[in-house]
Structures are given as C-alpha cells and as structure tokens.
Amino acid sequence: MSYLLYSLCIVFVVIFDQITKMLAVKYLMPISSFPLIKDVFHLTYVENRGAAFGILQNHRWVFMVLSTVVMVVIIYVMFKYKRFFHPILMTGLSFTVGGGIGNMIDRTVNGFVVDFFDFTLIDFAVFNLADTFICIGVGLIFLDILLGKSDYSFLDDKKQIIDSEKDRNDDTDTDR
C-alpha cells in the first residue's frame, strides 16, 4: 500500500474523531448524559484534562510535548522504513498517530479532551473515538509483532552501527 493510503488513514481518523467530538459538544454537553442501554452504555459528556482515561489531570503541556515527540518519531519510522513493515503494522501506526493527533487538537484548542463513550456497567473511564483508534492501533502493532509479519532486520543494522561507534569511542578513550 502507498504512503498516500496511510496518510489518508491518519486524516480519516482525525476527521472522524473531530466530527464525533463536535457532535458530543453540541448534543451531549447540554444534557450531560444520554443512556443508549440504561445502566450499561451511555453517551456522557466529559472534559478530560488528563492523559488516557483521565490520569494525571492538569498536566496538559507534558502530554502535548510527549505526544508530539512520539507522533513525529512514529511518522518518521513509518515512512523511512515502510518497506520493512507489513500492512497490519502500518495500519496500526496510522490509527495510533491519527488518534494522537485527534486528542492533540482538543488539548491545543480547548485545553482538554472531549470524551463521551461511557460503559457504566463496569464503571470504566469515559473515552472517545481517538482513544478507540489508539487502542486498536496498539493492538494491531502487537498482532504484527506476535505474528512476525514485519521485517525488523533493519534494527540489527542500526544496532551494529551504534555498537561499532561505541567501540570506536571506547578505543579512542583508552588511547588517551
């Protein structure tokens, strides 16, 4: 699959996430919660000022910096080493980046992330579509690793380069 397809996948995730959040603000914020299946699954408007599932509230800038670094690294690796990666892994990485960008937009624009999926039956944290895509993406990444679909041999080459540079530096230090 092409770079364009994975880029479109990221864009699709971001747009779909942002549309659902706009709908949550418009229709759920005024009423707070709407039970789809009473006491099992509700749509509940929540402003999450923390990380995943509401942990570490009010540390917005930490998440924004870390998220940006992680997403830039993932995008770099995706497109630099794409030829080594199976479509399962590329899709997982695309979903993860798209979800991260979706939540980053909220943090940047609003200062919080809009969450609305609420499994009241098990008292689980309220979450959103971006979180769902991130979880599915990470699941696909693990699946790719477990099935051994992608070729990670390029990592061995990088490790050999790093080790040879380290050995060269060690030799230089002992010569002094």
XYZ file of C-alpha atoms in Angstrom:
176
model
C 0.000 0.000 0.000
C 1.171 3.505 -0.684
C 2.233 6.374 1.525
C -0.878 8.185 0.361
C -3.171 5.452 1.683
C -1.641 5.526 5.182
C -1.655 9.323 5.176
C -5.355 9.267 4.225
C -5.974 6.751 7.005
C -4.475 9.204 9.525
C -6.566 12.063 8.097
C -9.738 9.911 8.192
C -9.181 9.047 11.871
C -8.624 12.713 12.771
C -11.690 13.939 10.863
C -13.972 11.162 12.143
C -12.778 11.810 15.714
C -13.280 15.575 15.451
C -16.777 15.201 13.976
C -17.858 12.911 16.836
C -16.442 15.351 19.384
C -18.274 18.279 17.764
C -21.491 16.252 17.960
C -20.781 15.451 21.614
C -20.317 19.150 22.407
C -23.464 20.135 20.506
C -25.815 17.411 21.732
C -24.353 15.925 24.932
C -22.927 18.940 26.732
C -26.376 20.467 27.323
C -27.847 17.219 28.688
C -24.690 15.693 30.240
C -25.596 12.053 29.556
C -27.795 10.003 27.277
C -28.326 6.303 28.033
C -28.221 4.118 24.939
C -28.593 0.995 27.091
C -29.628 2.086 30.582
C -27.007 1.292 33.234
C -24.816 -0.405 30.616
C -23.679 2.081 27.947
C -24.261 5.835 27.936
C -23.063 8.765 25.895
C -21.756 11.125 28.581
C -20.058 14.473 28.017
C -16.753 14.722 29.923
C -13.918 17.236 29.686
C -10.750 15.218 30.311
C -7.843 17.404 31.405
C -5.514 14.450 31.959
C -3.947 11.667 29.939
C -5.505 8.375 28.908
C -8.575 7.579 30.977
C -8.193 10.802 32.969
C -4.920 10.056 34.772
C -2.553 12.893 35.717
C -5.094 15.681 35.488
C -3.958 19.202 34.533
C -0.544 18.313 33.064
C -1.532 19.447 29.576
C 1.870 20.665 28.358
C 3.640 17.469 29.404
C 1.223 15.407 27.300
C 1.421 17.780 24.387
C 5.228 17.665 24.248
C 5.434 13.896 24.769
C 2.629 13.220 22.296
C 4.241 15.423 19.667
C 7.623 13.709 20.050
C 6.064 10.231 19.891
C 3.928 11.073 16.847
C 6.860 12.646 14.964
C 9.012 9.578 15.666
C 6.232 7.201 14.576
C 5.616 9.137 11.343
C 9.361 9.235 10.614
C 9.736 5.478 11.199
C 6.561 4.712 9.213
C 7.746 6.413 6.077
C 11.503 5.817 6.380
C 11.187 2.058 6.967
C 7.842 1.339 5.287
C 9.344 -1.292 3.000
C 10.099 -3.451 6.068
C 6.591 -3.166 7.530
C 3.545 -5.320 6.908
C 0.212 -3.529 6.236
C -1.035 -4.660 9.682
C 1.742 -2.672 11.347
C 1.354 0.338 9.048
C -2.396 0.434 9.743
C -1.766 0.171 13.488
C 0.744 3.006 13.367
C -1.651 5.115 11.249
C -4.512 4.579 13.718
C -2.244 5.438 16.654
C -0.987 8.647 15.035
C -4.486 9.675 13.903
C -5.883 9.179 17.393
C -2.970 11.057 18.917
C -3.482 13.986 16.560
C -7.232 13.992 17.289
C -6.626 14.298 21.035
C -3.799 16.798 20.480
C -6.183 19.080 18.579
C -8.532 19.068 21.577
C -5.744 19.796 24.072
C -4.411 22.629 21.912
C -7.750 24.257 21.074
C -9.795 23.555 24.225
C -7.252 22.784 26.942
C -8.984 19.425 27.450
C -10.069 16.346 25.513
C -13.775 15.705 24.910
C -14.752 12.171 25.972
C -18.200 10.633 25.641
C -18.255 6.796 25.465
C -19.297 5.653 28.938
C -19.548 1.955 29.901
C -21.478 2.454 33.111
C -21.953 -1.283 33.696
C -18.289 -1.789 34.554
C -17.585 1.768 35.761
C -14.888 2.213 33.107
C -13.277 5.553 32.263
C -15.163 7.678 29.734
C -13.278 7.791 26.415
C -13.594 8.967 22.805
C -13.087 7.758 19.254
C -9.421 8.844 19.169
C -8.756 6.693 22.249
C -10.504 3.797 20.499
C -8.319 4.158 17.399
C -5.184 4.393 19.568
C -6.116 1.161 21.358
C -6.956 -0.634 18.099
C -3.708 0.680 16.596
C -1.620 -0.594 19.504
C -3.460 -3.914 19.266
C -2.553 -4.170 15.569
C 1.076 -3.340 16.386
C 1.160 -6.167 18.959
C -0.556 -8.507 16.500
C 2.081 -7.719 13.873
C 4.849 -8.438 16.378
C 3.228 -11.679 17.582
C 2.620 -12.945 14.051
C 6.079 -11.876 12.907
C 4.670 -10.171 9.828
C 7.107 -7.248 9.589
C 10.832 -7.448 8.940
C 12.730 -5.805 11.801
C 16.169 -6.697 10.427
C 16.889 -3.009 9.819
C 17.102 -2.667 13.623
C 20.019 -5.120 13.671
C 21.856 -2.945 11.150
C 21.232 0.158 13.295
C 22.411 -1.702 16.423
C 25.627 -2.759 14.646
C 26.309 0.849 13.626
C 25.737 2.077 17.188
C 27.895 -0.720 18.653
C 30.757 -0.030 16.213
C 30.633 3.707 17.024
C 30.649 2.888 20.745
C 33.643 0.544 20.284
C 35.445 3.241 18.286
C 34.795 5.794 21.062
C 35.981 3.318 23.713
C 39.190 2.734 21.748
C 39.758 6.473 21.442
C 39.216 6.943 25.206
C 41.746 4.204 26.111
C 44.353 5.689 23.744
C 44.436 8.920 25.760
